[in-house]
JSON list of C-alpha atoms in Angstrom, two decimals:
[
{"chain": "A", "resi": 2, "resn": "UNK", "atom": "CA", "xyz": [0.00, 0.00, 0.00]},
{"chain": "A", "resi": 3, "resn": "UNK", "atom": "CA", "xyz": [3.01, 2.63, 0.37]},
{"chain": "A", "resi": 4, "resn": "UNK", "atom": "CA", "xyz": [4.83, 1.42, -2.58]},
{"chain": "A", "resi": 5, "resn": "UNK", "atom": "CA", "xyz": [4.94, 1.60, -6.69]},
{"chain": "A", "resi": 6, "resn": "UNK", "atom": "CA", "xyz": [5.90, -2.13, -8.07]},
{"chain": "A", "resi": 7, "resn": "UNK", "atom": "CA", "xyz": [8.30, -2.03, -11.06]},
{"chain": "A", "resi": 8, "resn": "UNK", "atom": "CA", "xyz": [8.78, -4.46, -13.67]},
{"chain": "A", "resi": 9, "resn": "UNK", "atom": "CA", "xyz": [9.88, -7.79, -12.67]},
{"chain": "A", "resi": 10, "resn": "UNK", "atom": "CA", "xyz": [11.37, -11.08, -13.69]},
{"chain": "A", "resi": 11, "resn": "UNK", "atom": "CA", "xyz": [10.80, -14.86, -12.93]},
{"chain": "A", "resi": 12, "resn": "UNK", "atom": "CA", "xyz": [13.52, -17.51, -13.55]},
{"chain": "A", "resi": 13, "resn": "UNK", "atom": "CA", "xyz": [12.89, -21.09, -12.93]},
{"chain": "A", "resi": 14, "resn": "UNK", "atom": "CA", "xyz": [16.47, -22.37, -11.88]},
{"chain": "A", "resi": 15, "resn": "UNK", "atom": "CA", "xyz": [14.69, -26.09, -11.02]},
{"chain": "A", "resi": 16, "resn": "UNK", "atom": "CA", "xyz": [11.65, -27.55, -11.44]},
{"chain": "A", "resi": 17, "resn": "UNK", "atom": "CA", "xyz": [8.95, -25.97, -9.32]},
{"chain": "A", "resi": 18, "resn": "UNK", "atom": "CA", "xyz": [12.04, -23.82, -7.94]},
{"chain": "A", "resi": 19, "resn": "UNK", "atom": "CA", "xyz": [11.98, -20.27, -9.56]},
{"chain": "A", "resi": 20, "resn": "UNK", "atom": "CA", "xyz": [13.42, -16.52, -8.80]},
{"chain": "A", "resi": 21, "resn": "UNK", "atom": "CA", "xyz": [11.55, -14.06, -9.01]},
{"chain": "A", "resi": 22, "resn": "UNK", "atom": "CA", "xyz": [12.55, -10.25, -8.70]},
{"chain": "A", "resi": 23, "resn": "UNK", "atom": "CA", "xyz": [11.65, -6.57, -8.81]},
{"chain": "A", "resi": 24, "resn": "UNK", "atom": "CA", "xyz": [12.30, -3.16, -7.77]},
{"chain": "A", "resi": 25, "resn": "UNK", "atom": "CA", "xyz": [9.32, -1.12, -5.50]},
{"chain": "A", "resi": 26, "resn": "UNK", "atom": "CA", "xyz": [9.10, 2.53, -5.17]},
{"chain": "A", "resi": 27, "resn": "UNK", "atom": "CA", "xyz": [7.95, 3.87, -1.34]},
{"chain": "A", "resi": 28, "resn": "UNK", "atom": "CA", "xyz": [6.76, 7.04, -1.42]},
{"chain": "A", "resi": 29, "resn": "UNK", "atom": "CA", "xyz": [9.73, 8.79, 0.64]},
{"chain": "A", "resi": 30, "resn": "UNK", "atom": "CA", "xyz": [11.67, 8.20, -3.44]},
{"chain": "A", "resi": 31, "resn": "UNK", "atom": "CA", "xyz": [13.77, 5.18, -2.36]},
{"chain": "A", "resi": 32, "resn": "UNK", "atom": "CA", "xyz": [14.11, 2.27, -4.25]},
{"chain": "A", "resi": 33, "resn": "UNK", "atom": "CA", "xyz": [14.57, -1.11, -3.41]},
{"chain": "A", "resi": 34, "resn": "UNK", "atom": "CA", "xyz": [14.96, -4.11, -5.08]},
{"chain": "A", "resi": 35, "resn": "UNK", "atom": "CA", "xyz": [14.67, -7.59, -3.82]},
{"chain": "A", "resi": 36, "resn": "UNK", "atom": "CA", "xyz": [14.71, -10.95, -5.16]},
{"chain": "A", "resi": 37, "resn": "UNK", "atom": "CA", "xyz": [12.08, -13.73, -3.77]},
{"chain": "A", "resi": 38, "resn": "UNK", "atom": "CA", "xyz": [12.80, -17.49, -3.72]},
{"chain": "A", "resi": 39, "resn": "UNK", "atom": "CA", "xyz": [9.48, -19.67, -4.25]},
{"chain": "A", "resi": 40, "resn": "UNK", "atom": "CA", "xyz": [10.24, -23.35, -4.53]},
{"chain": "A", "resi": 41, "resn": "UNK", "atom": "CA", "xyz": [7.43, -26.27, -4.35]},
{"chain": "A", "resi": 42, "resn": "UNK", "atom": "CA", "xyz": [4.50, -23.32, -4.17]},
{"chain": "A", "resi": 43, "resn": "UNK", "atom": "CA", "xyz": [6.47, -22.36, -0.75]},
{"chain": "A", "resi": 44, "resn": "UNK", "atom": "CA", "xyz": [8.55, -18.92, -0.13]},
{"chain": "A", "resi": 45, "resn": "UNK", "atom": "CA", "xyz": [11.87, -20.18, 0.65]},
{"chain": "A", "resi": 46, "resn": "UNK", "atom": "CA", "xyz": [13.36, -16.83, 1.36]},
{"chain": "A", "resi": 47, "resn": "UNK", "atom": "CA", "xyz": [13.48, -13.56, 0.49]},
{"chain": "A", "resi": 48, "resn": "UNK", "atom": "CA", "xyz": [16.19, -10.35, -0.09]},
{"chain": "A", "resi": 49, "resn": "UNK", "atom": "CA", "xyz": [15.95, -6.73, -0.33]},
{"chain": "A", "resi": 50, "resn": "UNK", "atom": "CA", "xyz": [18.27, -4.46, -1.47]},
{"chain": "A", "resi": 51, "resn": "UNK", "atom": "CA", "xyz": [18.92, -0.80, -1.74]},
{"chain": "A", "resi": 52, "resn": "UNK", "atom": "CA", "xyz": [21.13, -0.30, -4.55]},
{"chain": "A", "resi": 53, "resn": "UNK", "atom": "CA", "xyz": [21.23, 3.55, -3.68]},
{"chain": "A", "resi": 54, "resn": "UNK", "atom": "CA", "xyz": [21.68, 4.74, 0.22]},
{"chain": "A", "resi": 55, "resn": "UNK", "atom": "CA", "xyz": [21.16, 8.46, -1.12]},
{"chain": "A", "resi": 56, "resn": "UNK", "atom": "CA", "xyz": [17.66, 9.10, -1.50]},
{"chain": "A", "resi": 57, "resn": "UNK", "atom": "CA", "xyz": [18.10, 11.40, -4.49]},
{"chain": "A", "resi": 58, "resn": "UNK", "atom": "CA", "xyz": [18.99, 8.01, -6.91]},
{"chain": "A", "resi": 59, "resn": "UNK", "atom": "CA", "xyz": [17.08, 6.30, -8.94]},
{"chain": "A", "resi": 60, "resn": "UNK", "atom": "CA", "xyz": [17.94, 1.99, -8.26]},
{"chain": "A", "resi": 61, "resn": "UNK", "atom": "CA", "xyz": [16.57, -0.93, -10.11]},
{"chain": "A", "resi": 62, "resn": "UNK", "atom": "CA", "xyz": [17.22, -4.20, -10.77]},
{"chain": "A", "resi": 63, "resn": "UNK", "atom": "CA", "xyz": [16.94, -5.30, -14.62]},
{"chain": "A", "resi": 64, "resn": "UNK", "atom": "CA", "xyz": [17.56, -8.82, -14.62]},
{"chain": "A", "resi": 65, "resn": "UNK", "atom": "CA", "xyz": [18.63, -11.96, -13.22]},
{"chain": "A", "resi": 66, "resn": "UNK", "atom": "CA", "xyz": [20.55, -15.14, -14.20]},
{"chain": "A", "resi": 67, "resn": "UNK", "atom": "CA", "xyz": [21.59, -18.60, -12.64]},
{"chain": "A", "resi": 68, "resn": "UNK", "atom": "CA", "xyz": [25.24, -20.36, -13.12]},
{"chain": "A", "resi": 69, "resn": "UNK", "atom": "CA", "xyz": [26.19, -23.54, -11.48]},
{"chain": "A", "resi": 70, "resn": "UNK", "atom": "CA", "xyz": [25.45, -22.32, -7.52]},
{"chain": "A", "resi": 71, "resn": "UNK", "atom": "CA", "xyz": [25.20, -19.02, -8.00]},
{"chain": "A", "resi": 72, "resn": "UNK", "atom": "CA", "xyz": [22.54, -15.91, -8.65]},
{"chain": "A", "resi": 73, "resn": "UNK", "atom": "CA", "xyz": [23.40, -12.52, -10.73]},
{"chain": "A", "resi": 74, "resn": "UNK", "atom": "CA", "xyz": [20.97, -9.89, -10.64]},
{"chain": "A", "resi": 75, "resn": "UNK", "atom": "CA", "xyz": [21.85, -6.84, -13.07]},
{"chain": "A", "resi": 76, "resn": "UNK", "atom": "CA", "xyz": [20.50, -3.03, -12.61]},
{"chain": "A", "resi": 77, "resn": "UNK", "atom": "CA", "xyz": [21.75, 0.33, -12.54]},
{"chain": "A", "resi": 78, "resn": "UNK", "atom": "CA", "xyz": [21.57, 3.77, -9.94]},
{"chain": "A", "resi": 79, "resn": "UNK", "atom": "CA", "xyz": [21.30, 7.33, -11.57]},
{"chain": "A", "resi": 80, "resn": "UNK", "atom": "CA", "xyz": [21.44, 10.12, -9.96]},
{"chain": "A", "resi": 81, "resn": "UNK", "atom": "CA", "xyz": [18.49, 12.61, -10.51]},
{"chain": "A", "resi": 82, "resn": "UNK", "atom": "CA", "xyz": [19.76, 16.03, -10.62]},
{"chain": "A", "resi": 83, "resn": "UNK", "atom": "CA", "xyz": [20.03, 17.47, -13.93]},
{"chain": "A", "resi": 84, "resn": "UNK", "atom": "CA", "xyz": [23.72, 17.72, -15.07]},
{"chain": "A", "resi": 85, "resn": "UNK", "atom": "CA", "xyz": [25.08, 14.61, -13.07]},
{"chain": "A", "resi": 86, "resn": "UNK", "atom": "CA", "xyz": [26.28, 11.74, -15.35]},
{"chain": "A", "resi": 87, "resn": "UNK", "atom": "CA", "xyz": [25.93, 9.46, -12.03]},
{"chain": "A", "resi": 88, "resn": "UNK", "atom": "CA", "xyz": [24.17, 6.57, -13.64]},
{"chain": "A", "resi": 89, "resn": "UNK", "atom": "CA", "xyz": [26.28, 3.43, -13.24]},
{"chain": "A", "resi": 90, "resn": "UNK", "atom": "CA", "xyz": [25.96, -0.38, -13.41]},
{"chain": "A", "resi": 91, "resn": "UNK", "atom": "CA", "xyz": [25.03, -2.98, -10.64]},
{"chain": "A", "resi": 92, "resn": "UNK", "atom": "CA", "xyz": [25.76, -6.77, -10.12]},
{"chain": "A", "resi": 93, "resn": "UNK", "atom": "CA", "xyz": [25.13, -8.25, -7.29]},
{"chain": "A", "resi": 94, "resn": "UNK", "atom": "CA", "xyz": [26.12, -12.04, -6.91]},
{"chain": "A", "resi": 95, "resn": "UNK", "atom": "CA", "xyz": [24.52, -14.46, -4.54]},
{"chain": "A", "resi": 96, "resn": "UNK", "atom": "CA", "xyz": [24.00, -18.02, -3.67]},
{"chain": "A", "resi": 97, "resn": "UNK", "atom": "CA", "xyz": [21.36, -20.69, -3.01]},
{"chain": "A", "resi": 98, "resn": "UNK", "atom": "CA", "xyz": [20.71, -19.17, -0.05]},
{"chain": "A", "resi": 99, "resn": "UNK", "atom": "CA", "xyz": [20.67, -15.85, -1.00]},
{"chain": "A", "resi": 100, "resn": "UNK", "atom": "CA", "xyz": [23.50, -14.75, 0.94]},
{"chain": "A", "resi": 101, "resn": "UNK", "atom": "CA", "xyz": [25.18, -12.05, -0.23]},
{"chain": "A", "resi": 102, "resn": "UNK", "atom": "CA", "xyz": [29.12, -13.58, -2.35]},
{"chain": "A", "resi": 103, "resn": "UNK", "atom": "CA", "xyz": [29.99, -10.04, -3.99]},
{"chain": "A", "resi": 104, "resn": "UNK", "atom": "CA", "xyz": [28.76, -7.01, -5.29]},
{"chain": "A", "resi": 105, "resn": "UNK", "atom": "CA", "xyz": [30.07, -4.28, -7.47]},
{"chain": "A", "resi": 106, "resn": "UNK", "atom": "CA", "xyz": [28.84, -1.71, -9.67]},
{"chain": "A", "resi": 107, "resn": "UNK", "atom": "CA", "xyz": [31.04, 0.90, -12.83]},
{"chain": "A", "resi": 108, "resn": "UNK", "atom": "CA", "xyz": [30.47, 3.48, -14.80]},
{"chain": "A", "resi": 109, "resn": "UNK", "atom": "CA", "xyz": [31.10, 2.30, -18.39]},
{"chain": "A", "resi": 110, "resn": "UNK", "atom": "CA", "xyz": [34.38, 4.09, -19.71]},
{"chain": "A", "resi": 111, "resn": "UNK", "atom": "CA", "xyz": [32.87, 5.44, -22.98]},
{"chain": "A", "resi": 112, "resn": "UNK", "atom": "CA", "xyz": [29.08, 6.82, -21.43]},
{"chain": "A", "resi": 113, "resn": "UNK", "atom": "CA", "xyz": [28.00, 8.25, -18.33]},
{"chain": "A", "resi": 114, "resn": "UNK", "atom": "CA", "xyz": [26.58, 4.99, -18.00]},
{"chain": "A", "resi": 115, "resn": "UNK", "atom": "CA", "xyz": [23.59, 2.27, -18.71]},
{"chain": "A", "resi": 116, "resn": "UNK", "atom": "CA", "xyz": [19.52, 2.35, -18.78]},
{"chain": "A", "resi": 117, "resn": "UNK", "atom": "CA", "xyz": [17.13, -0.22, -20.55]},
{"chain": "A", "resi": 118, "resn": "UNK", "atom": "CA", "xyz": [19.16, -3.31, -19.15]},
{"chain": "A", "resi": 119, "resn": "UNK", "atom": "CA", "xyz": [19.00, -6.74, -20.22]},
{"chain": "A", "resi": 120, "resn": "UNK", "atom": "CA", "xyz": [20.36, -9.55, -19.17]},
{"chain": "A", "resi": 121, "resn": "UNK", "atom": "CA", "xyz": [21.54, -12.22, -21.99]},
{"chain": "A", "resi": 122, "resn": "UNK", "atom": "CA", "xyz": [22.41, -16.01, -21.52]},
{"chain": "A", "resi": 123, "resn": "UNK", "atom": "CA", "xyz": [25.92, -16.82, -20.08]},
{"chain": "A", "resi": 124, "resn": "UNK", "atom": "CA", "xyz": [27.85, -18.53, -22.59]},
{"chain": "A", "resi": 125, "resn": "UNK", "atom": "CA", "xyz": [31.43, -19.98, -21.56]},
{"chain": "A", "resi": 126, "resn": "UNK", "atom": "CA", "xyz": [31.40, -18.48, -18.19]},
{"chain": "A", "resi": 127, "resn": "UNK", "atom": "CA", "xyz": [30.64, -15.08, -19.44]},
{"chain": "A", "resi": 128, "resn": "UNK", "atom": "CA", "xyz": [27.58, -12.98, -18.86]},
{"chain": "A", "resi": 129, "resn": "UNK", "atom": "CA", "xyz": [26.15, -10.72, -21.19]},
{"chain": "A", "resi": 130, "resn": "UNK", "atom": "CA", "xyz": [23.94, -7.73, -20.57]},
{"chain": "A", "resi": 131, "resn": "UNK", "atom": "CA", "xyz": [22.73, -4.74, -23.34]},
{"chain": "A", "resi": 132, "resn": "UNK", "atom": "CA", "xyz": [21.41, -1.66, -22.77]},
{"chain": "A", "resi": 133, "resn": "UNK", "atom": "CA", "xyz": [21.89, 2.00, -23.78]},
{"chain": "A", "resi": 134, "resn": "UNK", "atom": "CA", "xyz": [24.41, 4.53, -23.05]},
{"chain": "A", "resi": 135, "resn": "UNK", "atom": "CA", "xyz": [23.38, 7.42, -22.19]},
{"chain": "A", "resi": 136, "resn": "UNK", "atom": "CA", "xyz": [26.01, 10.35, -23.97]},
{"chain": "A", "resi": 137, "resn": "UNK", "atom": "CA", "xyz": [24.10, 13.68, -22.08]},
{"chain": "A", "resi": 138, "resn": "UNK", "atom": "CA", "xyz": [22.72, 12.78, -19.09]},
{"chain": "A", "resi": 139, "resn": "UNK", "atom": "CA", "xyz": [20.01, 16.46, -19.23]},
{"chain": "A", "resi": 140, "resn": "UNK", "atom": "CA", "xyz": [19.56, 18.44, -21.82]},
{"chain": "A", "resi": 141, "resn": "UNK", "atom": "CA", "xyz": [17.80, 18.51, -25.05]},
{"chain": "A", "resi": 142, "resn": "UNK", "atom": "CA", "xyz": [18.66, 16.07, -27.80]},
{"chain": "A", "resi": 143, "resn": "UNK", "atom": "CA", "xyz": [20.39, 12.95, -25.77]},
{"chain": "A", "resi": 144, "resn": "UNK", "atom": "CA", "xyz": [21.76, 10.51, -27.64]},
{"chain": "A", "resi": 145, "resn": "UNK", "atom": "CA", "xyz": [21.26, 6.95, -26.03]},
{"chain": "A", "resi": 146, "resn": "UNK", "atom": "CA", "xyz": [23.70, 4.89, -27.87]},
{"chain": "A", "resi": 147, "resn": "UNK", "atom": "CA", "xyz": [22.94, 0.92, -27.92]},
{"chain": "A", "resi": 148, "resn": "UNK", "atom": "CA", "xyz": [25.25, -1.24, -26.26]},
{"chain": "A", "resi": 149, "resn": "UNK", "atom": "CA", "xyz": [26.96, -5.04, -25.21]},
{"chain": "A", "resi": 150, "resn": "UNK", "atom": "CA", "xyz": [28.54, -5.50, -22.22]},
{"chain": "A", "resi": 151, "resn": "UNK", "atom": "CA", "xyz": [30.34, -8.43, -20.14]},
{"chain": "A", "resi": 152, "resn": "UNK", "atom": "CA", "xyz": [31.38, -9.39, -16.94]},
{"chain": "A", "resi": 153, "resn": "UNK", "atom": "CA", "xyz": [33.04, -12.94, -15.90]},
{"chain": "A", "resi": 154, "resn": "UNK", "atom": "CA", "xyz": [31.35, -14.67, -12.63]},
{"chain": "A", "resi": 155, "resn": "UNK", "atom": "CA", "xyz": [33.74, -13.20, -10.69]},
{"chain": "A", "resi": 156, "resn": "UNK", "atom": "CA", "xyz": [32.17, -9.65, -11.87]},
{"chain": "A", "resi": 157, "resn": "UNK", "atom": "CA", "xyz": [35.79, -8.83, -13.27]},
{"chain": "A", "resi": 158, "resn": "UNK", "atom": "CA", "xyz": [36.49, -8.56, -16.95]},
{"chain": "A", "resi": 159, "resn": "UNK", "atom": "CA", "xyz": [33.67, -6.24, -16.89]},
{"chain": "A", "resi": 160, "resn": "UNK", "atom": "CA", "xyz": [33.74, -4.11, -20.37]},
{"chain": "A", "resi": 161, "resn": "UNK", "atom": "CA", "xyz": [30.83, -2.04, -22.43]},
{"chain": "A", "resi": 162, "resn": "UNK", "atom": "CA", "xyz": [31.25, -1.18, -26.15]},
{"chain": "A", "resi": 163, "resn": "UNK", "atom": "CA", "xyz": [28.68, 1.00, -27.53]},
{"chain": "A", "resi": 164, "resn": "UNK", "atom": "CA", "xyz": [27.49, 1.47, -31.39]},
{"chain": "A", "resi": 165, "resn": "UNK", "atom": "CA", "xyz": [26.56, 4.39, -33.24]},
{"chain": "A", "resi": 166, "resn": "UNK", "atom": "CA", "xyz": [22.72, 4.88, -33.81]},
{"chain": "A", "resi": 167, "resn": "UNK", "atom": "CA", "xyz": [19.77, 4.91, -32.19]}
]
């Protein structure tokens, strides 16, 4: 009743065993994400996260994906005052039990940073993720260039290339 549900996402890691995640909105402007656990028509657990402590961002979570023991969720933070490329890239890594292995978030090197995230299928231990770059963060006329980025399940090796276009 005092919060704004975001788009969210269901993966079924097992049968009868799936993930499902999503981002709500209380009114005091902070965001948090969490990621819900429902195996055999029972909630195993549940975890929240605030991907933001400052009030004035803007957190959610895009997507999730399973490898081997372990959960990735993908989102991004931007800050919401006009003229501050803030916006950057989340991972957050977590097991079985939804314990908490690692967590890191970037700003890709060639944009202020990522919106309209997607997560893609890992393929030989790397994950990929799209989204846009954002070259103006305020302002008319921002160009949101499309992108492909990866990260390794240790989130290292994390890179972003961006295309021309729109």
């Amino acid at each position: 009743s005092t919060a704004q549900e975001l788009p969210l996402g269901l993966l079924e890691v097992a049968p009868n065993d799936f993930l499902i995640h999503g981002t709500s909105w209380a009114r005091t402007g902070n965001f948090t994400s969490s990621i819900l656990r429902l195996r055999n028509e029972r909630l195993q657990w549940a975890k929240g996260f605030s991907i933001c402590e400052d009030f004035t961002n803007v957190g959610f979570f895009a997507g999730i994906a399973q490898r081997d023991s372990s959960i990735y969720t993908i989102g991004s933070s931007r800050n919401t005052s006009c003229g501050s490329p803030d916006i950057d890239f989340n991972i957050v890594k977590l097991n079985f039990q939804g314990l908490v292995q690692s967590q890191v978030s970037f700003i890709p090197s060639n944009g202020p940073g990522t919106e309209g995230m997607f997560f893609l299928q890992p393929h030989n231990k790397i994950f990929y993720y799209g989204g846009f770059s954002t070259v103006a963060p305020c302002g008319g006329g921002n160009l949101q260039r499309p992108g492909l980025g990866t990260f390794d399940a240790n989130l290292q090796s994390r890179r972003w290339w961006t295309y021309e276009g729109v």
